[in-house]
C-alpha positions as YAML, in Angstrom:
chain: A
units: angstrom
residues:
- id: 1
  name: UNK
  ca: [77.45, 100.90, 113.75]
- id: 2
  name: UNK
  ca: [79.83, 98.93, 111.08]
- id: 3
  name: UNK
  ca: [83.34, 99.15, 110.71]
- id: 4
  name: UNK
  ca: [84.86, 100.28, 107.44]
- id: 5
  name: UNK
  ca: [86.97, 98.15, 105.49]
- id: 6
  name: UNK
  ca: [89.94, 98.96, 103.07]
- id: 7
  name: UNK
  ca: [91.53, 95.77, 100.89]
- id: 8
  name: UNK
  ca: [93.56, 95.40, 97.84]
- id: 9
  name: UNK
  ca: [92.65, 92.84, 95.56]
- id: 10
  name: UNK
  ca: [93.38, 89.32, 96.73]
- id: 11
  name: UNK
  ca: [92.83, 87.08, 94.23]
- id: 12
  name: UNK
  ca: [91.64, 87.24, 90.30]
- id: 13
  name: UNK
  ca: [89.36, 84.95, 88.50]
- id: 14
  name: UNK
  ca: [88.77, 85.59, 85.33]
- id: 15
  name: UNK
  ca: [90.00, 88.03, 82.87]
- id: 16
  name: UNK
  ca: [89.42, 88.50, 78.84]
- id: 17
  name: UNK
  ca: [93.13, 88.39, 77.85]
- id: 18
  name: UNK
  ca: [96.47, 89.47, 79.20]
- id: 19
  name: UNK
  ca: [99.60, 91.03, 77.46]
- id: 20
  name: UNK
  ca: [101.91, 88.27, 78.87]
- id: 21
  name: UNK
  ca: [102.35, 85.78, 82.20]
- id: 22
  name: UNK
  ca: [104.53, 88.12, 83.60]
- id: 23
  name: UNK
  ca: [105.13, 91.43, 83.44]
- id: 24
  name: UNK
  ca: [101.43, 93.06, 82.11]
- id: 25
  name: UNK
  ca: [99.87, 89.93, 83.41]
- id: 26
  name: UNK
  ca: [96.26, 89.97, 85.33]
- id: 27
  name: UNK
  ca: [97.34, 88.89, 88.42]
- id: 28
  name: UNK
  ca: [99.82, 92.00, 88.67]
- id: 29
  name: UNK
  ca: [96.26, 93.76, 89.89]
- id: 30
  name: UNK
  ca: [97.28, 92.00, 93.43]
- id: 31
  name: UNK
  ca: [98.25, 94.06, 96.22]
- id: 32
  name: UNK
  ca: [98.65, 97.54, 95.92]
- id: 33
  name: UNK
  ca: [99.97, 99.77, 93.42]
- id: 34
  name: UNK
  ca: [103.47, 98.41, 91.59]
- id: 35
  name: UNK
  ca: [103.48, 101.29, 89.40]
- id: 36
  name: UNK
  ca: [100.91, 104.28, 90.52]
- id: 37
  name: UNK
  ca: [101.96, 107.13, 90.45]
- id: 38
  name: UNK
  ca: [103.97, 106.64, 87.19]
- id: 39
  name: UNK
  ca: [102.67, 106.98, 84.18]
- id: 40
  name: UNK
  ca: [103.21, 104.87, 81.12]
- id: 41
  name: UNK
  ca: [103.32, 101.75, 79.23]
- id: 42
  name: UNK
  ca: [105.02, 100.07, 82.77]
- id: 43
  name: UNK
  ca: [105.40, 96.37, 83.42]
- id: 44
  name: UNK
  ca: [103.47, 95.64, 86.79]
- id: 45
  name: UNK
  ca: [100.21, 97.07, 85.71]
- id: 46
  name: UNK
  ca: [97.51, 94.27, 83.93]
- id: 47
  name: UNK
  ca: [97.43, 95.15, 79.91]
- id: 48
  name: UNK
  ca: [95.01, 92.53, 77.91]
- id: 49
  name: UNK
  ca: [96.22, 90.96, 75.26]
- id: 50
  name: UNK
  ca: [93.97, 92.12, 72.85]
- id: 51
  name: UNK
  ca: [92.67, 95.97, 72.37]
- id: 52
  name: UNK
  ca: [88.99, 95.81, 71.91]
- id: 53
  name: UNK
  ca: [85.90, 98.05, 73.85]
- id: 54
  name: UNK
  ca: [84.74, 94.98, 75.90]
- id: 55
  name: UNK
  ca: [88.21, 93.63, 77.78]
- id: 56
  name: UNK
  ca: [87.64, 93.07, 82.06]
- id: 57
  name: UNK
  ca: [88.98, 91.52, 84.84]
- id: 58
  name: UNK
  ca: [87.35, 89.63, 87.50]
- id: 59
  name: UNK
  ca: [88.59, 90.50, 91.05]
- id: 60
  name: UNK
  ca: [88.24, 89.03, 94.38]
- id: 61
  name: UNK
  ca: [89.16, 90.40, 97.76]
- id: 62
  name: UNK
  ca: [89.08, 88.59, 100.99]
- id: 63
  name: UNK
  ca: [85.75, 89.92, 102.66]
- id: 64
  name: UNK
  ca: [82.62, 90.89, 101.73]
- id: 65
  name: UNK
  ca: [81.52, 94.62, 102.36]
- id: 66
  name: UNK
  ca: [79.17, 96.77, 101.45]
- id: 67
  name: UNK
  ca: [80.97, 99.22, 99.09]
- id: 68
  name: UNK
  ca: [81.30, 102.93, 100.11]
- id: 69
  name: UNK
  ca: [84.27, 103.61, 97.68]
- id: 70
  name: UNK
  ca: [86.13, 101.72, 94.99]
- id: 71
  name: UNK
  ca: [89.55, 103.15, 93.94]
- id: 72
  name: UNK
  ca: [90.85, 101.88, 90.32]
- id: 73
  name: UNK
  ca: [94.63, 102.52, 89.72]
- id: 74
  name: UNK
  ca: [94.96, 103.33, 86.05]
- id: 75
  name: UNK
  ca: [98.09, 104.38, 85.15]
- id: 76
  name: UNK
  ca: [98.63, 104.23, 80.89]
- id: 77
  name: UNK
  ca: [95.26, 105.69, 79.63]
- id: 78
  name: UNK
  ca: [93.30, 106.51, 82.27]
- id: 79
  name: UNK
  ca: [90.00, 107.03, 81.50]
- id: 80
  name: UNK
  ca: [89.00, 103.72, 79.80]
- id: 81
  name: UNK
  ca: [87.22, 101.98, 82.59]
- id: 82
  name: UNK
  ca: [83.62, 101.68, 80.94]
- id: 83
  name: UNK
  ca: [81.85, 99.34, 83.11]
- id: 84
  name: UNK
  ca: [81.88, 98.05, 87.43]
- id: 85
  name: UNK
  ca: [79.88, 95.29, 87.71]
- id: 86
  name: UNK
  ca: [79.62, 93.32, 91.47]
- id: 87
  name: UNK
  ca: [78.83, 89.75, 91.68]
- id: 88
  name: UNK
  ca: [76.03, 88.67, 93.96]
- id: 89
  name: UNK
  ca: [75.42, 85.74, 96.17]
- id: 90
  name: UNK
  ca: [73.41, 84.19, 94.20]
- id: 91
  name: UNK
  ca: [76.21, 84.25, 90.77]
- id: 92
  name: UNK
  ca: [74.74, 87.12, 89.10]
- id: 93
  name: UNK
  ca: [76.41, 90.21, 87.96]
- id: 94
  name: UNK
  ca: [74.92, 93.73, 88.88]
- id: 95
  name: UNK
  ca: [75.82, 96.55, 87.09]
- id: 96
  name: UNK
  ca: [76.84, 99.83, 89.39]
- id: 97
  name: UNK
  ca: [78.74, 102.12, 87.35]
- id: 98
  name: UNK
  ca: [79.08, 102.73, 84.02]
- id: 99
  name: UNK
  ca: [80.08, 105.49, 81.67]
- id: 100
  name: UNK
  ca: [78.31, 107.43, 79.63]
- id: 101
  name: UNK
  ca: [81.75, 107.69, 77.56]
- id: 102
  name: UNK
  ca: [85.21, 106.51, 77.54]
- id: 103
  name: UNK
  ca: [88.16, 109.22, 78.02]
- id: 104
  name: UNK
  ca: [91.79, 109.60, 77.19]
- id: 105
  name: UNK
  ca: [93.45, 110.96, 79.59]
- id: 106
  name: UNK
  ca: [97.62, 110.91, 79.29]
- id: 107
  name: UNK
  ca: [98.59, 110.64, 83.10]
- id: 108
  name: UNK
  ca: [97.93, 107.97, 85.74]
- id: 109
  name: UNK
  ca: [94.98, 108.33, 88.17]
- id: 110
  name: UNK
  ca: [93.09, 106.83, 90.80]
- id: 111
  name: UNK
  ca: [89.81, 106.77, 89.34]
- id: 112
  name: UNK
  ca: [86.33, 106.42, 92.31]
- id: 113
  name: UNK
  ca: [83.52, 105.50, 90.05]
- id: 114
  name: UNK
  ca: [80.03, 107.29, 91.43]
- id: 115
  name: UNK
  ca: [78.58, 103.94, 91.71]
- id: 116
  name: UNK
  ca: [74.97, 102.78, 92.25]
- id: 117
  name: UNK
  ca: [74.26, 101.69, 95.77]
- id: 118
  name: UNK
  ca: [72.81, 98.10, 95.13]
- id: 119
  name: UNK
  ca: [72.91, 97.68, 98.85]
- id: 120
  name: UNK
  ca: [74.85, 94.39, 98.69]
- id: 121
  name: UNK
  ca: [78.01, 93.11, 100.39]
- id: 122
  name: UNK
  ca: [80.41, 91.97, 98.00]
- id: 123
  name: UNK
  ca: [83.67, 90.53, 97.24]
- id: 124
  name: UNK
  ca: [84.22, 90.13, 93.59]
- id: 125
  name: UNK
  ca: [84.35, 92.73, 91.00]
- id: 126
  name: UNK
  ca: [84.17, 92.69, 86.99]
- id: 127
  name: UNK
  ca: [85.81, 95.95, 85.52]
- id: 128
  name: UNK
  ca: [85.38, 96.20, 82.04]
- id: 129
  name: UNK
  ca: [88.10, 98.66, 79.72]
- id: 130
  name: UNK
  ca: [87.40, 100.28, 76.40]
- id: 131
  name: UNK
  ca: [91.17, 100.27, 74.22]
- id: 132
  name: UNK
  ca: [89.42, 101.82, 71.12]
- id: 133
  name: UNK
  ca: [89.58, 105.11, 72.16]
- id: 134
  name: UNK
  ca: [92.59, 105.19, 73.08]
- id: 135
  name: UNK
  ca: [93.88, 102.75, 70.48]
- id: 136
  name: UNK
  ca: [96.05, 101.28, 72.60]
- id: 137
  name: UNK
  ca: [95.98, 99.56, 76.25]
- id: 138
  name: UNK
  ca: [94.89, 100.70, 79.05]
- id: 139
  name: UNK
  ca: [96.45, 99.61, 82.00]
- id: 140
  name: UNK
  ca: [95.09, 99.16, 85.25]
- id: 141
  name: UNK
  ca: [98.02, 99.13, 88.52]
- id: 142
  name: UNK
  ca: [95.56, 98.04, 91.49]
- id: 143
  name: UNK
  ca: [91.89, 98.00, 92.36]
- id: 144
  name: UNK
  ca: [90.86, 99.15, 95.99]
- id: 145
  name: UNK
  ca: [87.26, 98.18, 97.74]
- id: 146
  name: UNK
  ca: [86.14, 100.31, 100.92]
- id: 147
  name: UNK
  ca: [83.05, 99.25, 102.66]
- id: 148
  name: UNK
  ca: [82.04, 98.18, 105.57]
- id: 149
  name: UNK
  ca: [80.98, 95.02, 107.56]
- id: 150
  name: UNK
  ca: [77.83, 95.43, 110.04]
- id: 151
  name: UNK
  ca: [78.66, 94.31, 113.60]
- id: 152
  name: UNK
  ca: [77.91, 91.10, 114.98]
- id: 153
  name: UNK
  ca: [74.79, 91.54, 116.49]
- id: 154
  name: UNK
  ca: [73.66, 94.72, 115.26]
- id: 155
  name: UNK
  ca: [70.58, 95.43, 113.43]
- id: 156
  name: UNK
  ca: [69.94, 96.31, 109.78]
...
């Protein structure tokens, strides 16, 4: 038996670039959503700086899980997440979703990428965003892990 596990992003480490410090800055992917369900070009959401195909943001919640479901608030161009990656124990990056093409789409969403089970607990994500497209930023509001933690004791 394991207990499941729902947490908003605690922490970020890394990220390409960043519109400003403030209002469409990385760590505004904290917490839960600031600006979901609105649509738009809305400070509180994380725009990078720069609008290329290859822009991410590193993520860290508080526990490790094994992911069941990961919920990505976009909310101005939904549709541009290209790539999940999860960081192992060991440093490396493992790849568990990624599209087979970048959308559009004009309203906000909570997008569940149908990720490969690497069978891993985790606790830090890199989500990679495609602007080209959409020619513009994509914004992302708040990223959501589900999983769950094996009981002490239990076996595997």
């Amino acid at each position: 038996m394991s207990d499941i596990r729902r947490q908003w992003v605690s922490s970020v480490s890394n990220f390409s670039s960043q519109y400003d410090s403030t209002g469409w800055a990385a760590n505004q992917v904290i917490g839960p959503p600031k600006v979901y369900p609105k649509h738009g070009d809305i400070r509180g959401a994380w725009a990078s700086g720069t609008k290329t195909n290859n822009e991410f943001i590193e993520v860290v919640f508080l526990e490790k899980v094994y992911p069941t479901e990961i919920n990505i608030y976009e909310t101005y161009n939904a549709g541009g997440t290209r790539k999940v990656e999860a960081k192992t124990d060991s440093g490396t990056w493992v790849t568990i979703y990624e599209a087979p093409k970048v959308e559009v789409i004009k309203a906000s969403r909570i997008f569940k990428p149908p990720f490969i089970d690497a069978n891993i607990s985790i606790n830090i994500l890199k989500i990679t965003i495609d602007c080209t497209s959409a020619n513009t930023w994509v914004e992302i509001d708040a990223v959501e892990l589900v999983g769950t933690i094996p009981n002490p004791g239990s076996f595997l």
